[in-house]
mmCIF file of N, CA and C in Angstrom:
data_model
loop_
_atom_site.group_PDB
_atom_site.id
_atom_site.type_symbol
_atom_site.label_atom_id
_atom_site.label_comp_id
_atom_site.label_asym_id
_atom_site.label_seq_id
_atom_site.Cartn_x
_atom_site.Cartn_y
_atom_site.Cartn_z
ATOM 1 N N MET A 1 11.210 -23.493 -30.342
ATOM 2 C CA MET A 1 11.705 -22.424 -31.187
ATOM 3 C C MET A 1 10.539 -21.548 -31.645
ATOM 4 N N ASP A 2 10.622 -20.263 -31.359
ATOM 5 C CA ASP A 2 9.585 -19.333 -31.782
ATOM 6 C C ASP A 2 9.818 -18.899 -33.218
ATOM 7 N N VAL A 3 8.749 -18.851 -33.966
ATOM 8 C CA VAL A 3 8.826 -18.353 -35.328
ATOM 9 C C VAL A 3 8.251 -16.943 -35.313
ATOM 10 N N THR A 4 8.975 -16.008 -35.872
ATOM 11 C CA THR A 4 8.517 -14.626 -35.895
ATOM 12 C C THR A 4 7.791 -14.354 -37.199
ATOM 13 N N LYS A 5 6.623 -13.730 -37.075
ATOM 14 C CA LYS A 5 5.845 -13.365 -38.253
ATOM 15 C C LYS A 5 5.514 -11.885 -38.158
ATOM 16 N N GLN A 6 5.343 -11.283 -39.296
ATOM 17 C CA GLN A 6 4.988 -9.869 -39.320
ATOM 18 C C GLN A 6 3.484 -9.722 -39.446
ATOM 19 N N LEU A 7 2.997 -8.653 -38.862
ATOM 20 C CA LEU A 7 1.574 -8.357 -38.896
ATOM 21 C C LEU A 7 1.412 -6.905 -39.332
ATOM 22 N N LYS A 8 0.632 -6.680 -40.372
ATOM 23 C CA LYS A 8 0.420 -5.311 -40.835
ATOM 24 C C LYS A 8 -0.807 -4.737 -40.142
ATOM 25 N N VAL A 9 -0.626 -3.545 -39.594
ATOM 26 C CA VAL A 9 -1.736 -2.854 -38.938
ATOM 27 C C VAL A 9 -1.752 -1.404 -39.404
ATOM 28 N N SER A 10 -2.893 -0.773 -39.262
ATOM 29 C CA SER A 10 -2.994 0.638 -39.630
ATOM 30 C C SER A 10 -2.225 1.490 -38.620
ATOM 31 N N ASP A 11 -1.955 2.719 -39.013
ATOM 32 C CA ASP A 11 -1.258 3.638 -38.109
ATOM 33 C C ASP A 11 -2.048 3.840 -36.820
ATOM 34 N N THR A 12 -3.360 3.896 -36.931
ATOM 35 C CA THR A 12 -4.203 4.097 -35.753
ATOM 36 C C THR A 12 -4.064 2.944 -34.774
ATOM 37 N N VAL A 13 -4.108 1.729 -35.279
ATOM 38 C CA VAL A 13 -3.965 0.551 -34.423
ATOM 39 C C VAL A 13 -2.572 0.518 -33.807
ATOM 40 N N TYR A 14 -1.581 0.816 -34.605
ATOM 41 C CA TYR A 14 -0.204 0.840 -34.098
ATOM 42 C C TYR A 14 -0.076 1.844 -32.955
ATOM 43 N N ASP A 15 -0.618 3.033 -33.153
ATOM 44 C CA ASP A 15 -0.539 4.072 -32.120
ATOM 45 C C ASP A 15 -1.252 3.639 -30.845
ATOM 46 N N ASP A 16 -2.412 3.009 -30.991
ATOM 47 C CA ASP A 16 -3.148 2.521 -29.818
ATOM 48 C C ASP A 16 -2.358 1.446 -29.084
ATOM 49 N N LEU A 17 -1.761 0.533 -29.829
ATOM 50 C CA LEU A 17 -0.948 -0.519 -29.210
ATOM 51 C C LEU A 17 0.275 0.066 -28.511
ATOM 52 N N ASP A 18 0.890 1.041 -29.145
ATOM 53 C CA ASP A 18 2.066 1.683 -28.561
ATOM 54 C C ASP A 18 1.696 2.392 -27.259
ATOM 55 N N GLU A 19 0.548 3.040 -27.262
ATOM 56 C CA GLU A 19 0.068 3.728 -26.060
ATOM 57 C C GLU A 19 -0.196 2.723 -24.938
ATOM 58 N N LEU A 20 -0.861 1.627 -25.258
ATOM 59 C CA LEU A 20 -1.112 0.582 -24.258
ATOM 60 C C LEU A 20 0.193 -0.010 -23.739
ATOM 61 N N LYS A 21 1.120 -0.196 -24.634
ATOM 62 C CA LYS A 21 2.422 -0.754 -24.262
ATOM 63 C C LYS A 21 3.086 0.116 -23.197
ATOM 64 N N GLU A 22 3.067 1.427 -23.406
ATOM 65 C CA GLU A 22 3.676 2.347 -22.447
ATOM 66 C C GLU A 22 2.881 2.409 -21.147
ATOM 67 N N GLU A 23 1.561 2.515 -21.251
ATOM 68 C CA GLU A 23 0.711 2.636 -20.063
ATOM 69 C C GLU A 23 0.814 1.413 -19.163
ATOM 70 N N GLU A 24 0.890 0.244 -19.760
ATOM 71 C CA GLU A 24 0.871 -1.001 -18.988
ATOM 72 C C GLU A 24 2.265 -1.588 -18.764
ATOM 73 N N ASP A 25 3.286 -0.851 -19.156
ATOM 74 C CA ASP A 25 4.680 -1.286 -18.961
ATOM 75 C C ASP A 25 4.997 -2.632 -19.609
ATOM 76 N N HIS A 26 4.438 -2.855 -20.781
ATOM 77 C CA HIS A 26 4.775 -4.069 -21.521
ATOM 78 C C HIS A 26 6.151 -3.894 -22.150
ATOM 79 N N THR A 27 6.833 -4.995 -22.367
ATOM 80 C CA THR A 27 8.162 -4.919 -22.970
ATOM 81 C C THR A 27 8.123 -5.129 -24.475
ATOM 82 N N SER A 28 6.973 -5.569 -24.994
ATOM 83 C CA SER A 28 6.873 -5.806 -26.434
ATOM 84 C C SER A 28 5.423 -5.708 -26.884
ATOM 85 N N PHE A 29 5.246 -5.535 -28.176
ATOM 86 C CA PHE A 29 3.894 -5.535 -28.730
ATOM 87 C C PHE A 29 3.281 -6.925 -28.609
ATOM 88 N N ASP A 30 4.108 -7.938 -28.665
ATOM 89 C CA ASP A 30 3.637 -9.311 -28.496
ATOM 90 C C ASP A 30 2.924 -9.459 -27.148
ATOM 91 N N SER A 31 3.514 -8.906 -26.126
ATOM 92 C CA SER A 31 2.934 -8.966 -24.788
ATOM 93 C C SER A 31 1.596 -8.219 -24.729
ATOM 94 N N VAL A 32 1.538 -7.061 -25.364
ATOM 95 C CA VAL A 32 0.296 -6.282 -25.403
ATOM 96 C C VAL A 32 -0.802 -7.095 -26.085
ATOM 97 N N LEU A 33 -0.484 -7.663 -27.231
ATOM 98 C CA LEU A 33 -1.483 -8.424 -27.984
ATOM 99 C C LEU A 33 -1.933 -9.678 -27.238
ATOM 100 N N ARG A 34 -1.011 -10.364 -26.586
ATOM 101 C CA ARG A 34 -1.395 -11.551 -25.806
ATOM 102 C C ARG A 34 -2.355 -11.166 -24.684
ATOM 103 N N THR A 35 -2.075 -10.050 -24.030
ATOM 104 C CA THR A 35 -2.943 -9.578 -22.953
ATOM 105 C C THR A 35 -4.330 -9.234 -23.490
ATOM 106 N N LEU A 36 -4.379 -8.560 -24.628
ATOM 107 C CA LEU A 36 -5.668 -8.209 -25.231
ATOM 108 C C LEU A 36 -6.461 -9.455 -25.617
ATOM 109 N N ILE A 37 -5.791 -10.445 -26.161
ATOM 110 C CA ILE A 37 -6.459 -11.688 -26.558
ATOM 111 C C ILE A 37 -7.009 -12.409 -25.332
ATOM 112 N N LEU A 38 -6.206 -12.507 -24.296
ATOM 113 C CA LEU A 38 -6.669 -13.167 -23.069
ATOM 114 C C LEU A 38 -7.854 -12.426 -22.468
ATOM 115 N N HIS A 39 -7.780 -11.111 -22.462
ATOM 116 C CA HIS A 39 -8.877 -10.308 -21.921
ATOM 117 C C HIS A 39 -10.146 -10.515 -22.753
ATOM 118 N N TYR A 40 -10.006 -10.506 -24.056
ATOM 119 C CA TYR A 40 -11.141 -10.707 -24.951
ATOM 120 C C TYR A 40 -11.803 -12.062 -24.689
ATOM 121 N N ARG A 41 -10.999 -13.081 -24.567
ATOM 122 C CA ARG A 41 -11.546 -14.423 -24.335
ATOM 123 C C ARG A 41 -12.244 -14.510 -22.986
ATOM 124 N N HIS A 42 -11.732 -13.775 -22.023
ATOM 125 C CA HIS A 42 -12.292 -13.826 -20.672
ATOM 126 C C HIS A 42 -13.630 -13.091 -20.592
ATOM 127 N N VAL A 43 -13.748 -11.963 -21.270
ATOM 128 C CA VAL A 43 -14.954 -11.143 -21.140
ATOM 129 C C VAL A 43 -15.920 -11.289 -22.307
ATOM 130 N N LYS A 44 -15.577 -12.128 -23.257
ATOM 131 C CA LYS A 44 -16.424 -12.316 -24.435
ATOM 132 C C LYS A 44 -17.823 -12.763 -24.001
ATOM 133 N N PRO A 45 -18.843 -12.054 -24.468
ATOM 134 C CA PRO A 45 -20.206 -12.456 -24.098
ATOM 135 C C PRO A 45 -20.543 -13.847 -24.651
ATOM 136 N N THR A 46 -21.285 -14.582 -23.898
ATOM 137 C CA THR A 46 -21.672 -15.915 -24.360
ATOM 138 C C THR A 46 -22.794 -15.795 -25.378
ATOM 139 N N GLU A 47 -22.785 -16.695 -26.322
ATOM 140 C CA GLU A 47 -23.825 -16.671 -27.349
ATOM 141 C C GLU A 47 -25.126 -17.198 -26.760
ATOM 142 N N GLU A 48 -26.204 -16.549 -27.141
ATOM 143 C CA GLU A 48 -27.510 -16.973 -26.619
ATOM 144 C C GLU A 48 -28.237 -17.847 -27.604
#
């Protein structure tokens, strides 16, 4: 069972997410955010 939570973001962040959602044909903001998180984890520089 998924629990839905709300997340407050600025208008700028919302607009950027909405733009990414349209450009990448995502069906939800959840999908956009999951993709961003996975990408971040994949390309995150290693600590020296």
